């Protein structure tokens, strides 16, 4: 755990000067507060004992000066730690967000959106709260304890040793409770993050819930989750409050012991009344920082859990990036070759030593039963996941050696789960295409039939979250238009025309056919109408590219493709022409 804290404090490096000034301000603020009992001793023993009024006036002015200094120091310390903590949490959030976006696609397949949001939002907030709260209070408490120790040793060593004998018990109590508290906090975090994931999933699929009329069932699931969180919170309170209150009991005992032992010393004239009163005041003051440390310790354990969860994400390797930083110049794409490529999700072998060649100038269709691995093959091609064995070669260069940025610039993918921003139509088309101008956008809108779909209102209104205010077909047209605006060399359409009417689909494919910059088109579809434009059709079956033929060859072979599309072939023009 300590290594995580060390790494976290490494973020302070940039703020060393500010941190140093902050420490000085905290020292001034805290030590200033410790002066009063000492002045009280002088007032009792010297001013009243010896009748020195002049000294009283001097003490009053000194106390006044000290208060002004403390107020100034506290004010500046508040400003500084707010500034530093915000900077550090901003850096941490940025680092976490950009690292998460670079993680392999697999990471997002096994981690829910809610849990990722929770890490960026709640875990980082816990760290910020700790910084502005517990860490500063901890420093304040430590400074106060050091100051009090020095003053008490100076006043009376014997009484101080008595106090020292009792405080280790406090540490034992804290140590006893810590492991259980830590486990409960970790479980609570996991439960809270799952709760957020649950909410995100429900609100993203509210239509589904309504259509299944499953409100009551969802309410039941929600109740169970809340109950589990309440249960954990109660257990956590029992442990933290138990530990805190036992410590408080022990702390209350200490001044009583000092009073008995110190009182005896006063009666025997070993120490003055002023010394005993000042010492008692210091001993009482020791409660506060120690009690703080005990309760802050729990808060710091919470923060430790957050820091660990943050660094666990930051330590996830970004293994898809090219090993070399040098840009490998590969020119225009001529050929993409899959050589014995295999890929498995955990134990499930999805692609097994697959061999396929995609040549520039051709259009390919990728077909196969649901779950046969078509999208997985495309994910490999887009470097979203990495093959377990074999290699993907682009113009005979290994895809892994090509820098991701350079490769992605050549691709445009319209996938089943296209991304529609909650912005205007133009915002959506500009996404990733910042250099395109209005006339290019208008031209593509025209081609996609989007300008006639809805007049000006369509282009100026916001499309709603995930495009909820427009139709499925319109969403697909936008996704295709956005992909085409990238002027890609490779265009991949993964079930992205399924919601278009047949006329619109035909127009889209005609437009794609006439784009000179597109060198390779790969279409994934279960619809014959979408794949009939392809020059070659690759059938994926049992993890292999079992048949690669033109549509007519496939039909005459009456193999796997024929069986898959038999029903659709009955009334199709392609089959009739044969
Ligand atoms: N995150 C994952 N974890 C485990 N298995 C997965 C994961 N994603 C996909 N799979 C499995 O990999 C296999 C291939 O999935 P893929 O999405 O590539 O199929 P597909 O041919 O595109 O299917 P469809 O035509 O239904 O879209 C499926 O059996 C699927 O269950």
Coordinates of C-alpha atoms and ligand atoms in Angstrom, one line a residue:
X1 CA 0.0 0.0 0.0
X2 CA 2.8 2.4 0.9
X3 CA 4.2 2.3 -2.7
X4 CA 0.8 3.7 -3.9
X5 CA 1.0 6.5 -1.4
X6 CA 4.6 7.2 -2.5
X7 CA 3.5 7.3 -6.2
X8 CA 0.6 9.6 -5.2
X9 CA 2.9 12.0 -3.3
X10 CA 5.2 11.9 -6.4
X11 CA 2.4 14.1 -8.0
X12 CA 3.5 16.7 -5.4
X13 CA 6.9 17.1 -7.1
X14 CA 5.6 19.9 -9.4
X15 CA 4.2 21.7 -6.3
X16 CA 7.2 21.4 -4.0
X17 CA 7.6 25.2 -3.4
X18 CA 3.9 25.6 -2.8
X19 CA 3.9 22.6 -0.5
X20 CA 6.9 24.0 1.4
X21 CA 5.2 27.4 2.0
X22 CA 2.0 25.5 3.0
X23 CA 3.9 23.5 5.6
X24 CA 5.4 26.8 7.0
X25 CA 1.9 28.3 7.2
X26 CA 0.6 25.2 9.0
X27 CA 3.4 25.3 11.5
X28 CA 2.9 29.0 12.2
X29 CA -0.9 28.5 12.6
X30 CA -0.6 25.4 14.9
X31 CA 2.3 26.5 17.1
X32 CA 0.7 29.9 17.5
X33 CA -2.2 28.2 19.1
X34 CA 0.0 26.4 21.7
X35 CA 1.4 29.6 23.2
X36 CA -1.5 30.5 25.4
X37 CA -1.1 27.9 28.2
X38 CA 2.5 28.8 28.6
X39 CA 1.6 32.5 28.9
X40 CA -1.0 31.4 31.5
X41 CA 1.7 29.8 33.5
X42 CA 3.8 33.0 33.4
X43 CA 0.7 35.1 34.4
X44 CA -0.1 32.8 37.4
X45 CA 3.5 32.3 38.6
X46 CA 5.1 35.7 37.7
X47 CA 2.3 38.3 37.2
X48 CA 0.2 37.3 40.2
X49 CA 3.0 35.6 42.2
X50 CA 5.3 38.6 42.0
X51 CA 2.8 41.4 41.2
X52 CA 4.4 42.4 37.8
X53 CA 1.7 44.4 36.0
X54 CA 4.2 45.6 33.3
X55 CA 4.7 41.9 32.3
X56 CA 0.9 41.4 32.0
X57 CA 0.7 44.2 29.4
X58 CA 3.6 42.7 27.5
X59 CA 2.0 39.3 27.5
X60 CA -1.4 40.8 26.3
X61 CA 0.4 42.5 23.3
X62 CA 2.4 39.4 22.5
X63 CA -0.8 37.3 22.5
X64 CA -2.5 39.9 20.2
X65 CA 0.4 39.8 17.7
X66 CA 0.3 36.0 17.8
X67 CA -3.4 35.9 17.0
X68 CA -3.0 38.2 14.0
X69 CA -0.1 36.0 12.7
X70 CA -2.1 32.8 13.2
X71 CA -5.2 34.2 11.3
X72 CA -3.0 35.3 8.4
X73 CA -1.2 32.0 8.3
X74 CA -4.4 30.0 8.4
X75 CA -6.0 32.0 5.7
X76 CA -3.0 31.6 3.3
X77 CA -2.8 27.9 4.2
X78 CA -6.5 27.4 3.2
X79 CA -5.9 29.1 -0.1
X80 CA -2.7 27.1 -0.8
X81 CA -4.0 23.7 -0.1
X82 CA -7.2 24.2 -2.1
X83 CA -5.1 25.3 -5.0
X84 CA -2.6 22.4 -4.8
X85 CA -5.2 19.8 -4.1
X86 CA -7.3 20.9 -7.0
X87 CA -4.3 20.9 -9.3
X88 CA -3.3 17.4 -8.2
X89 CA -6.8 15.9 -8.6
X90 CA -7.1 17.6 -12.0
X91 CA -3.8 16.0 -13.1
X92 CA -5.0 12.6 -11.7
X93 CA -8.3 12.8 -13.4
X94 CA -6.7 13.8 -16.8
X95 CA -4.2 11.0 -16.4
X96 CA -6.8 8.5 -15.5
X97 CA -9.2 9.5 -18.3
X98 CA -6.6 9.5 -21.1
X99 CA -5.1 6.3 -19.9
X100 CA -8.5 4.6 -19.8
X101 CA -9.2 5.7 -23.4
X102 CA -5.9 4.1 -24.5
X103 CA -6.6 0.7 -22.8
X104 CA -7.3 -2.3 -25.0
X105 CA -10.9 -2.8 -26.0
X106 CA -11.0 -6.0 -24.0
X107 CA -10.7 -3.9 -20.8
X108 CA -14.0 -2.2 -21.7
X109 CA -15.7 -5.5 -22.4
X110 CA -15.0 -6.8 -18.9
X111 CA -15.5 -3.5 -17.0
X112 CA -18.9 -1.8 -16.9
X113 CA -19.4 1.8 -17.8
X114 CA -20.7 2.6 -14.3
X115 CA -17.6 1.2 -12.6
X116 CA -15.3 3.3 -14.9
X117 CA -17.4 6.4 -14.2
X118 CA -17.2 5.6 -10.5
X119 CA -13.4 5.5 -10.6
X120 CA -13.1 8.8 -12.3
X121 CA -15.8 10.5 -10.3
X122 CA -16.0 9.0 -6.8
X123 CA -12.5 7.6 -6.3
X124 CA -10.8 10.9 -7.4
X125 CA -13.3 12.9 -5.3
X126 CA -12.3 10.8 -2.3
X127 CA -8.7 11.7 -2.9
X128 CA -9.5 15.4 -3.3
X129 CA -11.6 15.3 -0.1
X130 CA -8.7 13.6 1.7
X131 CA -6.3 16.2 0.5
X132 CA -8.4 19.2 1.6
X133 CA -9.6 17.4 4.7
X134 CA -7.8 14.4 6.3
X135 CA -4.3 14.9 5.0
X136 CA -4.2 18.6 6.1
X137 CA -5.8 17.7 9.4
X138 CA -3.2 14.9 9.8
X139 CA -0.3 17.3 9.2
X140 CA -2.0 19.8 11.6
X141 CA -2.3 17.1 14.2
X142 CA 1.3 16.0 13.8
X143 CA 2.6 19.5 14.1
X144 CA 0.5 20.1 17.2
X145 CA 1.6 16.8 18.8
X146 CA 5.3 17.6 18.2
X147 CA 4.8 21.2 19.6
X148 CA 3.0 19.8 22.6
X149 CA 5.6 17.2 23.3
X150 CA 8.4 19.8 23.3
X151 CA 6.4 22.1 25.6
X152 CA 5.4 19.3 28.0
X153 CA 9.0 17.9 28.2
X154 CA 10.2 21.4 29.0
X155 CA 7.5 21.9 31.7
X156 CA 7.8 18.5 33.5
X157 CA 9.5 15.4 32.1
X158 CA 8.0 13.0 34.8
X159 CA 4.4 13.9 34.0
X160 CA 5.2 13.6 30.3
X161 CA 6.6 10.1 30.7
X162 CA 3.3 9.0 32.5
X163 CA 1.4 10.3 29.5
X164 CA 3.7 8.4 27.1
X165 CA 2.9 5.1 28.9
X166 CA -0.8 5.4 28.1
X167 CA -0.7 6.5 24.5
X168 CA 0.7 3.2 23.0
X169 CA -2.6 1.6 24.1
X170 CA -4.3 3.9 21.6
X171 CA -2.1 2.7 18.8
X172 CA -3.0 -0.9 19.7
X173 CA -6.7 -0.2 19.6
X174 CA -6.4 1.4 16.1
X175 CA -4.2 -1.5 14.8
X176 CA -6.7 -4.1 16.1
X177 CA -9.6 -2.6 14.1
X178 CA -7.8 -1.5 10.9
X179 CA -7.8 -4.8 8.9
X180 CA -11.6 -5.3 9.3
X181 CA -12.3 -1.7 8.5
X182 CA -10.2 -1.9 5.4
X183 CA -12.0 -5.0 4.1
X184 CA -15.4 -3.4 4.7
X185 CA -14.4 -0.2 2.9
X186 CA -13.1 -2.2 -0.1
X187 CA -16.4 -4.2 -0.2
X188 CA -18.4 -1.0 0.1
X189 CA -16.5 0.6 -2.8
X190 CA -17.1 -2.4 -5.0
X191 CA -20.8 -2.5 -4.1
X192 CA -21.2 1.3 -4.7
X193 CA -19.4 1.1 -8.1
X194 CA -21.6 -1.9 -9.1
X195 CA -24.6 0.2 -8.0
X196 CA -23.6 3.0 -10.4
X197 CA -23.1 0.4 -13.2
X198 CA -26.6 -0.9 -12.4
X199 CA -28.1 2.6 -12.7
X200 CA -26.2 3.4 -15.9
X201 CA -27.4 0.2 -17.5
X202 CA -31.0 0.7 -16.4
X203 CA -31.2 4.3 -17.7
X204 CA -29.5 3.4 -21.0
X205 CA -32.1 0.6 -21.5
X206 CA -35.2 2.3 -20.1
X207 CA -37.2 1.4 -23.2
X208 CA -36.5 -2.2 -22.7
X209 CA -37.7 -2.0 -19.1
X210 CA -40.9 -0.3 -20.1
X211 CA -41.6 -2.9 -22.9
X212 CA -41.1 -5.7 -20.5
X213 CA -43.1 -3.8 -17.8
X214 CA -40.4 -4.8 -15.4
X215 CA -40.6 -1.8 -13.1
X216 CA -41.4 -3.9 -10.1
X217 CA -38.6 -6.4 -10.7
X218 CA -36.2 -3.5 -11.2
X219 CA -37.4 -1.9 -7.9
X220 CA -36.7 -5.3 -6.2
X221 CA -33.2 -5.5 -7.6
X222 CA -32.6 -1.9 -6.6
X223 CA -33.8 -2.6 -3.0
X224 CA -31.5 -5.5 -2.7
X225 CA -28.5 -3.5 -3.8
X226 CA -29.4 -0.6 -1.4
X227 CA -29.8 -3.1 1.4
X228 CA -26.4 -4.6 0.8
X229 CA -24.9 -1.1 0.8
X230 CA -26.7 -0.1 4.0
X231 CA -25.6 -3.4 5.6
X232 CA -21.9 -2.6 4.8
X233 CA -22.3 1.0 5.9
X234 CA -23.7 -0.2 9.3
X235 CA -20.9 -2.7 9.8
X236 CA -18.4 0.0 8.9
X237 CA -20.0 2.5 11.4
X238 CA -19.9 -0.2 14.1
X239 CA -16.2 -0.8 13.6
X240 CA -15.1 2.8 13.1
X241 CA -17.3 4.2 15.9
X242 CA -16.2 1.3 18.2
X243 CA -12.6 2.1 17.6
X244 CA -13.0 5.9 17.9
X245 CA -15.0 5.7 21.2
X246 CA -12.7 3.2 22.8
X247 CA -9.9 5.6 22.0
X248 CA -11.9 8.6 23.4
X249 CA -12.4 6.7 26.7
X250 CA -8.7 6.1 27.0
X251 CA -7.9 9.7 26.2
X252 CA -10.3 11.0 28.8
X253 CA -8.5 8.9 31.4
X254 CA -5.1 10.6 30.8
X255 CA -5.7 14.1 32.3
X256 CA -7.2 12.4 35.5
X257 CA -3.9 10.6 36.0
X258 CA -1.9 13.8 35.4
X259 CA -4.2 15.7 37.9
X260 CA -3.5 13.1 40.6
X261 CA 0.3 12.8 40.1
X262 CA 0.8 16.5 39.3
X263 CA -1.4 17.6 42.2
X264 CA 0.8 15.6 44.6
X265 CA 3.9 17.3 43.2
X266 CA 2.3 20.8 43.8
X267 CA 1.4 19.8 47.3
X268 CA 5.0 18.7 47.9
X269 CA 6.2 22.0 46.3
X270 CA 8.1 20.2 43.5
X271 CA 6.3 22.1 40.8
X272 CA 4.3 25.4 40.8
X273 CA 0.5 25.7 40.4
X274 CA 1.1 27.6 37.1
X275 CA 3.2 24.6 35.8
X276 CA 0.4 22.1 36.7
X277 CA -2.3 24.2 35.1
X278 CA -0.3 24.8 31.9
X279 CA 0.6 21.1 31.8
X280 CA -3.0 20.0 32.3
X281 CA -4.0 22.4 29.5
X282 CA -1.4 20.9 27.2
X283 CA -2.4 17.3 28.2
X284 CA -6.0 18.2 27.3
X285 CA -4.9 19.7 24.0
X286 CA -3.2 16.4 23.2
X287 CA -6.6 14.7 23.0
X288 CA -7.8 16.6 20.0
X289 CA -4.9 15.8 17.6
X290 CA -4.7 12.2 18.8
X291 CA -8.4 11.7 18.4
X292 CA -8.2 13.4 15.0
X293 CA -5.4 11.0 14.0
X294 CA -7.5 8.0 15.0
X295 CA -10.6 9.1 13.1
X296 CA -8.5 10.4 10.2
X297 CA -6.7 7.1 10.0
X298 CA -10.0 5.5 8.9
X299 CA -10.4 8.2 6.3
X300 CA -6.9 7.7 5.1
X301 CA -7.6 3.9 4.8
X302 CA -10.6 4.9 2.6
X303 CA -8.3 7.1 0.6
X304 CA -5.7 4.3 0.3
X305 CA -8.4 2.1 -1.2
X306 CA -9.2 4.8 -3.7
X307 CA -5.6 5.5 -4.6
X308 CA -5.0 1.7 -5.1
X309 CA -8.1 1.5 -7.3
X310 CA -6.9 4.5 -9.4
X311 CA -3.3 3.1 -9.7
X312 CA -4.6 -0.3 -10.6
X313 CA -6.2 1.3 -13.7
X314 CA -3.1 3.4 -14.4
X315 CA -0.9 0.2 -14.2
X316 CA -3.1 -1.6 -16.8
X317 CA -0.7 -2.0 -19.8
X318 CA -1.6 -0.2 -23.1
X319 CA -0.2 -3.2 -25.1
X320 CA -1.6 -2.4 -28.5
X321 CA 0.6 0.6 -29.2
X322 CA 3.4 0.1 -31.7
X323 CA 6.7 -0.9 -30.1
X324 CA 8.6 1.7 -32.1
X325 CA 7.7 5.4 -32.1
X326 CA 8.9 5.8 -35.6
X327 CA 6.3 6.2 -38.3
X328 CA 6.6 3.3 -40.7
X329 CA 5.8 4.7 -44.2
X330 CA 3.7 2.1 -46.0
X331 CA 2.2 4.2 -48.8
X332 CA -1.2 3.3 -50.2
X333 CA -2.7 0.1 -49.0
X334 CA -2.3 -2.7 -51.5
X335 CA -3.0 -5.8 -49.5
X336 CA -4.0 -6.9 -46.0
X337 CA -3.1 -10.5 -45.1
X338 CA -4.2 -12.5 -42.1
X339 CA -1.7 -15.3 -41.6
X340 CA -2.7 -18.1 -39.2
X341 CA -4.4 -15.5 -36.9
X342 CA -5.9 -16.9 -33.8
X343 CA -7.9 -15.1 -31.0
X344 CA -9.7 -16.4 -27.9
X345 CA -11.9 -14.6 -25.4
X346 CA -10.7 -16.3 -22.2
X347 CA -11.2 -20.0 -23.0
X348 CA -13.4 -19.4 -26.0
X349 CA -11.5 -19.8 -29.3
X350 CA -13.2 -17.4 -31.6
X351 CA -10.7 -17.3 -34.5
X352 CA -8.5 -20.3 -35.2
X353 CA -5.5 -20.0 -37.5
X354 CA -7.4 -17.9 -39.9
X355 CA -5.9 -17.1 -43.4
X356 CA -7.5 -14.4 -45.5
X357 CA -6.3 -11.8 -48.0
X358 CA -8.0 -8.4 -48.7
X359 CA -6.7 -6.8 -51.9
X360 CA -7.0 -3.1 -52.7
X361 CA -9.6 -2.3 -55.3
X362 CA -12.1 -4.9 -54.2
X363 CA -15.1 -5.0 -52.0
X364 CA -15.4 -7.9 -49.5
X365 CA -18.3 -9.2 -47.5
X366 CA -17.8 -11.1 -44.3
X367 CA -20.6 -13.4 -43.5
X368 CA -21.2 -16.2 -41.0
X369 CA -23.6 -17.3 -38.3
X370 CA -24.1 -15.1 -35.3
X371 CA -21.1 -15.3 -33.0
X372 CA -18.9 -16.7 -35.8
X373 CA -16.3 -14.0 -35.1
X374 CA -16.9 -11.4 -37.8
X375 CA -16.8 -8.4 -35.5
X376 CA -13.8 -9.9 -33.7
X377 CA -11.9 -10.1 -37.0
X378 CA -12.7 -6.4 -37.7
X379 CA -11.6 -5.5 -34.1
X380 CA -8.2 -7.2 -34.8
X381 CA -7.9 -5.3 -38.1
X382 CA -8.7 -2.0 -36.2
X383 CA -6.1 -2.8 -33.5
X384 CA -8.8 -2.7 -30.9
X385 CA -7.7 -6.1 -29.7
X386 CA -4.5 -8.1 -30.4
X387 CA -4.2 -11.5 -32.0
X388 CA -3.0 -14.4 -29.7
X389 CA -0.9 -15.8 -32.5
X390 CA -0.2 -15.5 -36.2
X391 CA 0.2 -12.1 -37.9
X392 CA -1.7 -9.4 -39.8
X393 CA 0.4 -7.9 -42.5
X394 CA -0.4 -4.7 -44.3
X395 CA 1.7 -4.4 -47.5
X396 CA 3.9 -7.0 -45.9
X397 CA 4.4 -4.9 -42.8
X398 CA 3.2 -6.3 -39.5
X399 CA 0.2 -4.3 -38.3
X400 CA 1.6 -4.3 -34.8
X401 CA 4.6 -2.3 -36.0
X402 CA 2.4 0.4 -37.6
X403 CA 1.6 3.3 -35.3
X404 CA -2.0 3.1 -34.2
X405 CA -2.7 6.8 -35.0
X406 CA -1.3 6.4 -38.6
X407 CA -3.3 3.2 -39.1
X408 CA -6.6 4.6 -37.8
X409 CA -6.3 7.6 -40.1
X410 CA -6.6 5.2 -43.0
X411 CA -9.7 3.5 -41.7
X412 CA -13.3 4.4 -41.2
X413 CA -15.6 2.0 -39.4
X414 CA -19.4 2.1 -39.2
X415 CA -20.2 -0.4 -36.6
X416 CA -23.3 -1.9 -35.1
X417 CA -22.8 0.3 -32.0
X418 CA -22.3 3.6 -33.7
X419 CA -21.7 6.6 -31.5
X420 CA -24.2 9.5 -31.8
X421 CA -23.2 12.5 -29.7
X422 CA -25.8 14.6 -27.9
X423 CA -25.0 17.5 -30.2
X424 CA -26.3 18.9 -33.5
X425 CA -26.0 17.0 -36.7
X426 CA -23.0 19.2 -37.6
X427 CA -21.3 18.4 -34.2
X428 CA -21.7 14.7 -35.0
X429 CA -20.2 15.0 -38.5
X430 CA -17.3 17.1 -37.3
X431 CA -16.4 14.5 -34.6
X432 CA -12.9 13.3 -35.7
X433 CA -13.2 15.3 -38.9
X434 CA -12.3 18.7 -37.7
X435 CA -10.9 19.8 -41.1
X436 CA -14.0 19.2 -43.1
X437 CA -15.9 22.3 -44.3
X438 CA -19.5 23.1 -44.6
X439 CA -19.8 22.4 -48.3
X440 CA -18.3 19.0 -47.9
X441 CA -20.8 18.2 -45.1
X442 CA -23.7 19.5 -47.2
X443 CA -22.6 17.4 -50.1
X444 CA -22.5 14.2 -48.1
X445 CA -25.8 15.1 -46.4
X446 CA -27.3 15.4 -49.8
X447 CA -25.9 12.0 -50.9
X448 CA -27.2 10.3 -47.8
X449 CA -30.6 11.8 -48.3
X450 CA -30.3 13.5 -44.9
X451 CA -30.8 17.1 -46.1
X452 CA -34.3 16.1 -47.5
X453 CA -35.1 14.0 -44.4
X454 CA -35.9 17.0 -42.3
X455 CA -35.4 20.6 -43.2
X456 CA -33.2 23.1 -41.2
X457 CA -34.5 22.0 -37.8
X458 CA -32.8 18.6 -38.3
X459 CA -29.4 20.2 -38.7
X460 CA -29.8 22.7 -35.9
X461 CA -31.5 20.6 -33.2
X462 CA -29.6 18.5 -30.8
X463 CA -29.9 14.8 -31.5
X464 CA -30.4 13.7 -27.9
X465 CA -28.4 11.2 -25.9
X466 CA -27.3 8.3 -28.3
X467 CA -29.4 10.1 -31.0
X468 CA -32.7 9.4 -29.2
X469 CA -34.6 12.1 -31.0
X470 CA -34.0 10.7 -34.5
X471 CA -34.9 7.5 -36.2
X472 CA -32.6 4.4 -36.4
X473 CA -32.1 4.9 -40.1
X474 CA -31.2 8.5 -39.7
X475 CA -28.7 7.5 -37.0
X476 CA -27.1 5.0 -39.4
X477 CA -27.0 7.6 -42.2
X478 CA -25.2 10.0 -39.9
X479 CA -22.7 7.3 -38.9
X480 CA -22.0 6.4 -42.5
X481 CA -21.7 10.1 -43.5
X482 CA -19.2 10.7 -40.7
X483 CA -17.2 7.7 -41.7
X484 CA -17.1 8.8 -45.4
X485 CA -16.0 12.4 -44.4
X486 CA -12.8 10.9 -43.2
X487 CA -11.8 10.0 -46.8
X488 CA -10.7 6.6 -45.7
X489 CA -8.7 4.1 -47.7
X490 CA -10.5 1.3 -45.9
X491 CA -14.2 1.5 -45.2
X492 CA -15.7 -1.1 -42.9
X493 CA -19.5 -1.4 -42.6
X494 CA -20.4 -3.8 -39.8
X495 CA -24.2 -4.2 -39.8
X496 CA -24.5 -0.5 -40.2
X497 CA -27.1 -0.4 -42.9
X498 CA -29.6 -2.7 -41.3
X499 CA -32.1 0.0 -40.5
X500 CA -32.0 1.7 -43.9
X501 CA -34.8 1.2 -46.4
X502 CA -33.6 -0.7 -49.5
X503 CA -33.5 2.4 -51.7
X504 CA -31.4 4.3 -49.3
X505 CA -29.1 1.3 -48.8
X506 CA -28.6 1.0 -52.6
X507 CA -27.9 4.8 -52.8
X508 CA -25.3 4.5 -50.1
X509 CA -23.5 1.6 -51.7
X510 CA -23.5 3.3 -55.1
X511 CA -22.0 6.4 -53.6
X512 CA -19.3 4.3 -51.9
X513 CA -18.6 2.5 -55.2
X514 CA -17.8 5.9 -56.8
X515 CA -15.4 7.1 -54.2
X516 CA -11.9 6.9 -55.8
X517 CA -10.1 7.3 -52.4
X518 CA -11.7 4.2 -50.9
X519 CA -9.3 1.3 -51.8
X520 CA -11.0 -1.4 -49.8
X521 CA -14.5 -2.0 -48.5
X522 CA -15.4 -4.7 -46.0
X523 CA -19.1 -5.2 -45.3
X524 CA -20.5 -7.4 -42.6
X525 CA -24.1 -8.2 -42.9
X526 CA -26.7 -10.9 -42.5
X527 CA -28.7 -9.3 -45.4
X528 CA -28.2 -10.4 -48.9
X529 CA -29.1 -6.9 -50.2
X530 CA -26.1 -5.5 -48.3
X531 CA -23.5 -8.0 -49.6
X532 CA -24.5 -8.4 -53.2
X533 CA -22.2 -5.5 -54.2
X534 CA -19.2 -7.4 -52.9
X535 CA -16.6 -8.9 -55.3
X536 CA -15.7 -11.6 -52.8
X537 CA -17.6 -13.1 -49.9
X538 CA -15.7 -14.7 -47.0
X539 CA -17.6 -17.2 -44.9
X540 CA -16.5 -17.5 -41.3
X541 CA -17.3 -20.8 -39.7
X542 CA -15.9 -22.6 -36.6
X543 CA -13.2 -19.9 -36.3
X544 CA -12.0 -20.5 -39.9
X545 CA -12.5 -18.6 -43.2
X546 CA -14.1 -21.7 -44.7
X547 CA -15.1 -20.3 -48.1
X548 CA -13.9 -17.3 -50.1
X549 CA -15.7 -16.9 -53.4
X550 CA -17.8 -14.5 -55.5
X551 CA -21.5 -14.5 -54.7
X552 CA -22.3 -16.5 -57.9
X553 CA -19.6 -19.1 -57.1
X554 CA -21.0 -19.4 -53.6
X555 CA -24.5 -20.0 -54.9
X556 CA -23.4 -22.6 -57.5
X557 CA -21.2 -24.4 -54.9
X558 CA -24.3 -24.8 -52.6
X559 CA -22.0 -24.8 -49.6
X560 CA -22.1 -23.1 -46.2
X561 CA -23.0 -19.7 -47.7
X562 CA -25.9 -21.2 -49.7
X563 CA -27.3 -22.8 -46.5
X564 CA -26.9 -19.5 -44.6
X565 CA -28.7 -17.4 -47.2
X566 CA -31.0 -20.0 -48.7
X567 CA -34.2 -18.2 -47.5
X568 CA -33.1 -14.9 -48.8
X569 CA -31.9 -16.3 -52.1
X570 CA -35.3 -17.6 -53.1
X571 CA -36.5 -14.3 -54.4
X572 CA -33.3 -12.6 -55.1
X573 CA -32.2 -11.2 -58.4
X574 CA -28.7 -12.7 -58.1
X575 CA -30.1 -16.2 -57.9
X576 CA -32.6 -15.6 -60.7
X577 CA -29.8 -14.4 -63.0
X578 CA -28.0 -17.6 -62.6
Ligands
LIG1 N1 -16.1 -9.6 -24.2 C1 -16.3 -10.9 -24.6 N2 -16.0 -11.9 -23.7 C2 -16.2 -13.2 -24.0 N3 -16.6 -13.6 -25.2 C3 -16.9 -12.6 -26.2 C4 -16.8 -11.3 -25.9 N4 -17.1 -10.6 -27.0 C5 -17.5 -11.5 -27.9 N5 -17.4 -12.7 -27.4 C6 -17.7 -14.0 -28.1 O1 -16.9 -14.1 -29.3 C7 -17.7 -14.7 -30.3 C8 -17.6 -13.9 -31.6 O2 -18.2 -12.7 -31.4 P1 -18.4 -11.6 -32.6 O3 -19.1 -10.4 -32.0 O4 -17.1 -11.5 -33.3 O5 -19.4 -12.4 -33.5 P2 -20.1 -11.9 -34.9 O6 -19.8 -13.0 -35.9 O7 -19.7 -10.5 -35.2 O8 -21.6 -12.1 -34.4 P3 -22.9 -11.2 -34.9 O9 -23.2 -11.6 -36.3 O10 -24.0 -11.8 -34.0 O11 -22.6 -9.8 -34.7 C9 -19.1 -14.9 -29.8 O12 -19.3 -16.2 -29.5 C10 -19.1 -14.0 -28.5 O13 -19.9 -14.7 -27.6

